[in-house]
PDB file of C-alpha atoms and ligand atoms in Angstrom:
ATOM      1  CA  UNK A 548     -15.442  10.742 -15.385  1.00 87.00           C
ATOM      2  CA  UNK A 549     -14.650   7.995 -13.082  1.00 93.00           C
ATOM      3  CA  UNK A 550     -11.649   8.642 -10.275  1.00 97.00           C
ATOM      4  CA  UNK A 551      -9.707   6.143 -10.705  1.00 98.00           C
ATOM      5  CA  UNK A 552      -6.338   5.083  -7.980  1.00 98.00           C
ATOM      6  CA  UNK A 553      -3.623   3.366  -7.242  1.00 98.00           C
ATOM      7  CA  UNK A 554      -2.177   2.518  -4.072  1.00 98.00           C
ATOM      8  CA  UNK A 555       1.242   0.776  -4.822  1.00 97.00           C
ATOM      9  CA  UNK A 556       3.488  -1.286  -1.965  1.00 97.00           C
ATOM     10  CA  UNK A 557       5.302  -4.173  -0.917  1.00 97.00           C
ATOM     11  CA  UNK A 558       2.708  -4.364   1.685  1.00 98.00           C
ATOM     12  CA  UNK A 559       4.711  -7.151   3.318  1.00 98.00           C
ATOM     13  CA  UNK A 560       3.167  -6.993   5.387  1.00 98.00           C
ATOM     14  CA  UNK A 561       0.113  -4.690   5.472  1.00 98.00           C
ATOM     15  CA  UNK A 562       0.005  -2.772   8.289  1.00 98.00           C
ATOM     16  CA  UNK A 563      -2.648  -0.031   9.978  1.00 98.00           C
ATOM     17  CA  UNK A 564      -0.220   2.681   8.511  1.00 98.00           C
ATOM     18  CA  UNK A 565      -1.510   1.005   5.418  1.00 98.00           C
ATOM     19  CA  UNK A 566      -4.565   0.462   6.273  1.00 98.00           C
ATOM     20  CA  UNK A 567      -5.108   4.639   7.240  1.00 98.00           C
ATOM     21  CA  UNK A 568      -3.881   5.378   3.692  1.00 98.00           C
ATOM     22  CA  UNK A 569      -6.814   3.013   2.162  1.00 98.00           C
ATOM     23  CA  UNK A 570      -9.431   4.477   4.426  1.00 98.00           C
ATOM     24  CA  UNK A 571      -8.735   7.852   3.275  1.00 98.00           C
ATOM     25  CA  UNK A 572      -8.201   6.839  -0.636  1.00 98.00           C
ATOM     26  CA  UNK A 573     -11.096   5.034  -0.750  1.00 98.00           C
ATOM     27  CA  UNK A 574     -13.602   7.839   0.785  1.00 98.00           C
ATOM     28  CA  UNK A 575     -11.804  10.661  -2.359  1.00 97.00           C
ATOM     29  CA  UNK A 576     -11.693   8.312  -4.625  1.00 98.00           C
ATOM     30  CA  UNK A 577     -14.573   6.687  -7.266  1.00 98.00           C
ATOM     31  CA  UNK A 578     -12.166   3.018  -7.214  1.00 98.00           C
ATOM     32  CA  UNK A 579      -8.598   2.364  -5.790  1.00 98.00           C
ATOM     33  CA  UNK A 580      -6.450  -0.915  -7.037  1.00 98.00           C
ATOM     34  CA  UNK A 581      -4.687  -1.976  -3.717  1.00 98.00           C
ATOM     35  CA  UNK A 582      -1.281  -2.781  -6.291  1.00 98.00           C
ATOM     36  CA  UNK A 583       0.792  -5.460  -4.510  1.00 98.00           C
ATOM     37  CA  UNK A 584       3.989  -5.072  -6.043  1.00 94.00           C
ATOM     38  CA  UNK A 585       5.646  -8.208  -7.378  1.00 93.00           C
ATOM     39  CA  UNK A 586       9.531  -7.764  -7.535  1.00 84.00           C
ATOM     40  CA  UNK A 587      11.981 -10.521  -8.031  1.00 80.00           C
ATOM     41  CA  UNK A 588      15.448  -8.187  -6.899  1.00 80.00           C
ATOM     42  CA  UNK A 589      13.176  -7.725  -3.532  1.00 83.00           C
ATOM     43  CA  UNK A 590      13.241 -10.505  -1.087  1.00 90.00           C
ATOM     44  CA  UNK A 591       9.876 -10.783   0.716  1.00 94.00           C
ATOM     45  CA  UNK A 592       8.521 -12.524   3.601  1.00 96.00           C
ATOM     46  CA  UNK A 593       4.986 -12.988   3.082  1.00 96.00           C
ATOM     47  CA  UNK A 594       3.856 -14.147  -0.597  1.00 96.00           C
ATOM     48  CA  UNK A 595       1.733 -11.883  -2.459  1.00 97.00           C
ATOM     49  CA  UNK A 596      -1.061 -14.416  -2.953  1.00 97.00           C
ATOM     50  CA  UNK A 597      -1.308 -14.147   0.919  1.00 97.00           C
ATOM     51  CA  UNK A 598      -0.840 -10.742   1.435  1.00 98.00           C
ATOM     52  CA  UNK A 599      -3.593 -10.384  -1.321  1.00 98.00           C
ATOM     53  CA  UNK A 600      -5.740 -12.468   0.329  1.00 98.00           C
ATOM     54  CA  UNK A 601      -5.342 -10.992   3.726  1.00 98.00           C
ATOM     55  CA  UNK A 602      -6.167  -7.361   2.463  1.00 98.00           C
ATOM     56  CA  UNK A 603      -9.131  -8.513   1.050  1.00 98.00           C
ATOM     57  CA  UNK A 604     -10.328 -10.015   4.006  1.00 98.00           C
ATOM     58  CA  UNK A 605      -9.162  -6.437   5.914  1.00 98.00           C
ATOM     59  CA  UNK A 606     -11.348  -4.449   3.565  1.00 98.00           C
ATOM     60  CA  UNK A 607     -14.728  -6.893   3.965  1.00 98.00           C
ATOM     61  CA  UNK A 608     -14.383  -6.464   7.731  1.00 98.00           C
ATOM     62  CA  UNK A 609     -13.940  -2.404   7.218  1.00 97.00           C
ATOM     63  CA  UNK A 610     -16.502  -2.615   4.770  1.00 97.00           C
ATOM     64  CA  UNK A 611     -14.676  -0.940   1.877  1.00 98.00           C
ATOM     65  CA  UNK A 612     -16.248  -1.974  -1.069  1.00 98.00           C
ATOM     66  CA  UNK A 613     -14.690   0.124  -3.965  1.00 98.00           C
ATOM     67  CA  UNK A 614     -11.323  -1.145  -3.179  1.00 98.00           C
ATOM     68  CA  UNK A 615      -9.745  -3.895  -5.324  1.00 98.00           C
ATOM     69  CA  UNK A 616      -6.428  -5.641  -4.500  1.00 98.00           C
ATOM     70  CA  UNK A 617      -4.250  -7.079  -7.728  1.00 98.00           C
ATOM     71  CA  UNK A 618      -0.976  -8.307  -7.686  1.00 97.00           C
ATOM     72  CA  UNK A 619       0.977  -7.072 -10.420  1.00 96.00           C
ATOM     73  CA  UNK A 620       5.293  -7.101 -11.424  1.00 95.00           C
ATOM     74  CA  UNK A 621       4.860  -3.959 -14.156  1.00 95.00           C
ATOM     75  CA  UNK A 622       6.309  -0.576 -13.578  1.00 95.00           C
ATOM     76  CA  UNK A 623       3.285   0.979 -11.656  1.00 95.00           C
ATOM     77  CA  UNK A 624       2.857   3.985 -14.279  1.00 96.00           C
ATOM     78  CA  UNK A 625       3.021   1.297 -16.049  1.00 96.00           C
ATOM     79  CA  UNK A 626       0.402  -0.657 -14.750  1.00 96.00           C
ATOM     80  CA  UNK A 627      -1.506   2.845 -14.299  1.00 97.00           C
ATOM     81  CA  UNK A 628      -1.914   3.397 -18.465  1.00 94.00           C
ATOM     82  CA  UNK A 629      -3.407  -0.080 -18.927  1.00 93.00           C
ATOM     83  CA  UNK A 630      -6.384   0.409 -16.357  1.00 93.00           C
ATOM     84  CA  UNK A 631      -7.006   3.751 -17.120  1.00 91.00           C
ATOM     85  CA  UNK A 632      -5.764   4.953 -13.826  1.00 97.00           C
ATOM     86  CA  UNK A 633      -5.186   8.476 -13.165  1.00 97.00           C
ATOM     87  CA  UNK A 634      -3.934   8.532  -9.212  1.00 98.00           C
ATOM     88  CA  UNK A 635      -1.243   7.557  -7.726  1.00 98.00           C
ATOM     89  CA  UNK A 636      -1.614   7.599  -3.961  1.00 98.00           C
ATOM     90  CA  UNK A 637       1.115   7.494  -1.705  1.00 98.00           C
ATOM     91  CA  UNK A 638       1.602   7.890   2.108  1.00 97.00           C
ATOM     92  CA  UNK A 639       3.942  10.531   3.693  1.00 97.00           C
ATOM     93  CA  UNK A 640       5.612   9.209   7.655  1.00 95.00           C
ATOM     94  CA  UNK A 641       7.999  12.188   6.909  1.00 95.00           C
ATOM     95  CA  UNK A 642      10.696  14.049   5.484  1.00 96.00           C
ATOM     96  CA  UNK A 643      12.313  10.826   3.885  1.00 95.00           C
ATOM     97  CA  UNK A 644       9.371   9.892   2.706  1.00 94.00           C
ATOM     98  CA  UNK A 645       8.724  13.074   1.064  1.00 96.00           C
ATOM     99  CA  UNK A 646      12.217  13.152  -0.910  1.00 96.00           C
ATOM    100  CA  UNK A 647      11.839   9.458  -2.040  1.00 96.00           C
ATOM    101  CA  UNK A 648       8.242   9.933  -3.001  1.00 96.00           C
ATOM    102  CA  UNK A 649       8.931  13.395  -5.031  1.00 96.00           C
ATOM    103  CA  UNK A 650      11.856  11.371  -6.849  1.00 96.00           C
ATOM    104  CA  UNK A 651       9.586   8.551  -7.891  1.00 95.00           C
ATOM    105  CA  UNK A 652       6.613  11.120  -8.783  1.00 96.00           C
ATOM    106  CA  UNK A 653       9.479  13.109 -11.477  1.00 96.00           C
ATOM    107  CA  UNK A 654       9.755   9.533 -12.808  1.00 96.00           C
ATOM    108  CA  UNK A 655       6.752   7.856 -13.013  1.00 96.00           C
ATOM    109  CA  UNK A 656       5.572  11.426 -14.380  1.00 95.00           C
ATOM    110  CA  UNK A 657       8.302  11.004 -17.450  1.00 96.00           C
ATOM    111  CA  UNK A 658       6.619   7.711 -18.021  1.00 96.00           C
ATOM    112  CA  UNK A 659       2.929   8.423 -17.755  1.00 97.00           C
ATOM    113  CA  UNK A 660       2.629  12.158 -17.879  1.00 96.00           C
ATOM    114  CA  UNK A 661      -1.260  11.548 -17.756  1.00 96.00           C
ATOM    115  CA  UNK A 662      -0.342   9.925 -13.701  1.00 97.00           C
ATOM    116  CA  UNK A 663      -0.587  12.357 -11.204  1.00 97.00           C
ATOM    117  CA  UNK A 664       0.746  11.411  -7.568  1.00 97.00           C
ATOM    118  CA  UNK A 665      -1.490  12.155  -4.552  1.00 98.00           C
ATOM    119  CA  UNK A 666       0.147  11.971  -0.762  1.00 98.00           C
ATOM    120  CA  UNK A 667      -1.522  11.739   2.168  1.00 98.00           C
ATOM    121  CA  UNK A 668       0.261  12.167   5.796  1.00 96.00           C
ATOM    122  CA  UNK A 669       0.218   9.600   7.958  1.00 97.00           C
ATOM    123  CA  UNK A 670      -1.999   9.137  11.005  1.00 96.00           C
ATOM    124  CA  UNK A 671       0.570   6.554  11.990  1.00 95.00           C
ATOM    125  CA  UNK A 672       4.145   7.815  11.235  1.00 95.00           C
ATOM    126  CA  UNK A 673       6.421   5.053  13.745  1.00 95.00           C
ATOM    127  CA  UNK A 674       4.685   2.113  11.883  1.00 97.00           C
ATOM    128  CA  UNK A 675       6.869  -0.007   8.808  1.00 97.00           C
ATOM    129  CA  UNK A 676       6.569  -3.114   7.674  1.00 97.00           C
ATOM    130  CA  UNK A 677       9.954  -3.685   8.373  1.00 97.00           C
ATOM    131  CA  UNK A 678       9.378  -2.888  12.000  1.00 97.00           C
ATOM    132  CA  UNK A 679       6.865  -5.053  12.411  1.00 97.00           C
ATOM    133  CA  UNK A 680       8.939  -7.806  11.336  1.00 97.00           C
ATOM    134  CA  UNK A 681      11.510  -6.665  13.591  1.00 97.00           C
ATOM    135  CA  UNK A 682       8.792  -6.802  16.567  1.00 97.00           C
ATOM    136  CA  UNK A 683       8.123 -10.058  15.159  1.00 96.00           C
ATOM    137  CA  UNK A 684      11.008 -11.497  15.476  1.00 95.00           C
ATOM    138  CA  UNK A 685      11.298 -10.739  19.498  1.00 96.00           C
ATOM    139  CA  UNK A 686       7.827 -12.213  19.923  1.00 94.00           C
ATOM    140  CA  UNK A 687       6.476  -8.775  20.500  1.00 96.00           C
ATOM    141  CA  UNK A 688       2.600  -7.805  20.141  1.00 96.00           C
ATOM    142  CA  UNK A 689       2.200  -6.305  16.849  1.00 97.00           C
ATOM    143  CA  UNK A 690      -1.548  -6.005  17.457  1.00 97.00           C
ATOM    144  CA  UNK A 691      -1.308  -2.243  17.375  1.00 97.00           C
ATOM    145  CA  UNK A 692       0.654  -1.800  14.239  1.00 98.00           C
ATOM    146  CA  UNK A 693      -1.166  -4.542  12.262  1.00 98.00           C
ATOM    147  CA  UNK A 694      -5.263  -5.527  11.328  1.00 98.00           C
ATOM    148  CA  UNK A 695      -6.712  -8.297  13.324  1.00 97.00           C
ATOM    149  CA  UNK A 696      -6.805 -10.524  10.197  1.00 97.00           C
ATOM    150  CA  UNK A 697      -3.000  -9.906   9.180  1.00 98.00           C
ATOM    151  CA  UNK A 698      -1.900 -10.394  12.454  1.00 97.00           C
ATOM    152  CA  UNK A 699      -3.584 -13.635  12.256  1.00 96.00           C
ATOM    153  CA  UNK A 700      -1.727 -14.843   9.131  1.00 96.00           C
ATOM    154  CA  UNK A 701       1.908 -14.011   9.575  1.00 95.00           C
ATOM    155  CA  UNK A 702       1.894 -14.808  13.344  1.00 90.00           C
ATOM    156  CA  UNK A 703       1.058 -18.716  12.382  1.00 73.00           C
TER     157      UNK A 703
HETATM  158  P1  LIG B1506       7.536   0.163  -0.306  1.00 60.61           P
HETATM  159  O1  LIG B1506       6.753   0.429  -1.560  1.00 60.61           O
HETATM  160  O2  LIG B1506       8.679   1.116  -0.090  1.00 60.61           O
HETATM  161  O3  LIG B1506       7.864  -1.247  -0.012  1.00 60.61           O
HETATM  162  P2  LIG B1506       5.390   0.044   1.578  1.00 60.61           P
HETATM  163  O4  LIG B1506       4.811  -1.120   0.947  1.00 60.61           O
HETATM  164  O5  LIG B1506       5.761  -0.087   3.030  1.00 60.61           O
HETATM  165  O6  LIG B1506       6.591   0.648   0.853  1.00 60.61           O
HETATM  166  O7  LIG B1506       4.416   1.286   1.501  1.00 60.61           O
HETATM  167  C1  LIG B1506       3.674   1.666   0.396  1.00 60.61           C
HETATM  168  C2  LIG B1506       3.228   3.096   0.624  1.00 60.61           C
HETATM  169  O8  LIG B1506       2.640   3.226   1.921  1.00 60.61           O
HETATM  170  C3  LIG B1506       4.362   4.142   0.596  1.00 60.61           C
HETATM  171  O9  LIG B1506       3.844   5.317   0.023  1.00 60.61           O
HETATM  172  C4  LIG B1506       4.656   4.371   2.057  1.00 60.61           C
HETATM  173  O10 LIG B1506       5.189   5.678   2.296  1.00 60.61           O
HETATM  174  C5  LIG B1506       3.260   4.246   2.653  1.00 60.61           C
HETATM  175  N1  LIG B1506       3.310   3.879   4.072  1.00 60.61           N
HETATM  176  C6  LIG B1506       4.023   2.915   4.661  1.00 60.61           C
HETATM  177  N2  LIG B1506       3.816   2.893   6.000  1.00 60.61           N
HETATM  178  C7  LIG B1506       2.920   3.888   6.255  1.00 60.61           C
HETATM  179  C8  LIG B1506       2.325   4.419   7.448  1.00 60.61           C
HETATM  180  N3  LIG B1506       2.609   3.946   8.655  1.00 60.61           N
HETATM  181  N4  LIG B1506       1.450   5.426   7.325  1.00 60.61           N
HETATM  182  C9  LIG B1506       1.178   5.950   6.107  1.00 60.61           C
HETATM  183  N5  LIG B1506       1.729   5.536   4.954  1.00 60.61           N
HETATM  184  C10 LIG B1506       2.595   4.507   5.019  1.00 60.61           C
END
């Protein structure tokens, strides 16, 4: 049987923290949906349709071909049961992380008992999306926390 994952975010934007988690997901597993998640309570300041495209264009240049981005505003376990997904991956910076993520995994277990949650740690543990944004703002370089190809859209 297929391995099938998910790899759920805000990814706003996508960063090489990101980026690390994809690398690894998409050498363990058979196909990973990158699953930008669309939520209208969350204010965000890159679209999805751009994120989405951006991502794509990240994974063509890092040759990862079994990697599929979809932008999607269901519950991820959810989203999970209609594509026959069986993974959920997640990335772990650090204790925080580890607390939210084992809340969410209790949850999303109640609604899709058949979803089990994968973590991997982080290569890149300082690097957030929000940080970015906060670099950003200064004019700071955020080559090293971001791909070339993101970079290139949100710094326009
Ligand atoms: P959220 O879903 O909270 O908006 P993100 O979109 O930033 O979070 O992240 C999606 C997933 O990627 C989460 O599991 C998060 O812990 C993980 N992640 C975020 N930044 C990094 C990083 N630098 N290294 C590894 N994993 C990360």
């Amino acid at each position: 049987m297929l391995k099938i994952a998910m790899y759920p975010g805000s990814f706003d934007p996508f960063t090489l923290g990101h980026l690390d988690i994809v690398n690894k997901s998409s050498k363990l597993f058979d196909w990973v949906y990158i699953v930008i998640a669309e939520n209208h309570q969350k204010k965000r300041s890159y679209t999805p349709e751009l994120m989405k495209s951006g991502i794509e264009t990240v994974l063509k240049k890092n040759n990862i071909s079994n990697c599929t981005v979809v932008i999607s505003s269901s519950l991820s376990a959810v989203f999970a049961e209609s594509k026959d997904i069986g993974f959920m991956i997640r990335g772990l910076r650090n204790g925080i992380d580890f607390t939210y993520e084992e809340n969410m995994a209790l949850i999303n277990k109640l609604i899709n008992p058949a979803l089990e949650s994968v973590y991997f740690r982080a290569e890149m543990p300082a690097v957030s999306s929000s940080m970015v944004k906060e670099l950003l703002n200064y004019g700071q370089n955020i080559l090293p926390y971001v791909p070339k190809e993101i970079a290139d859209l949100i710094c326009k």
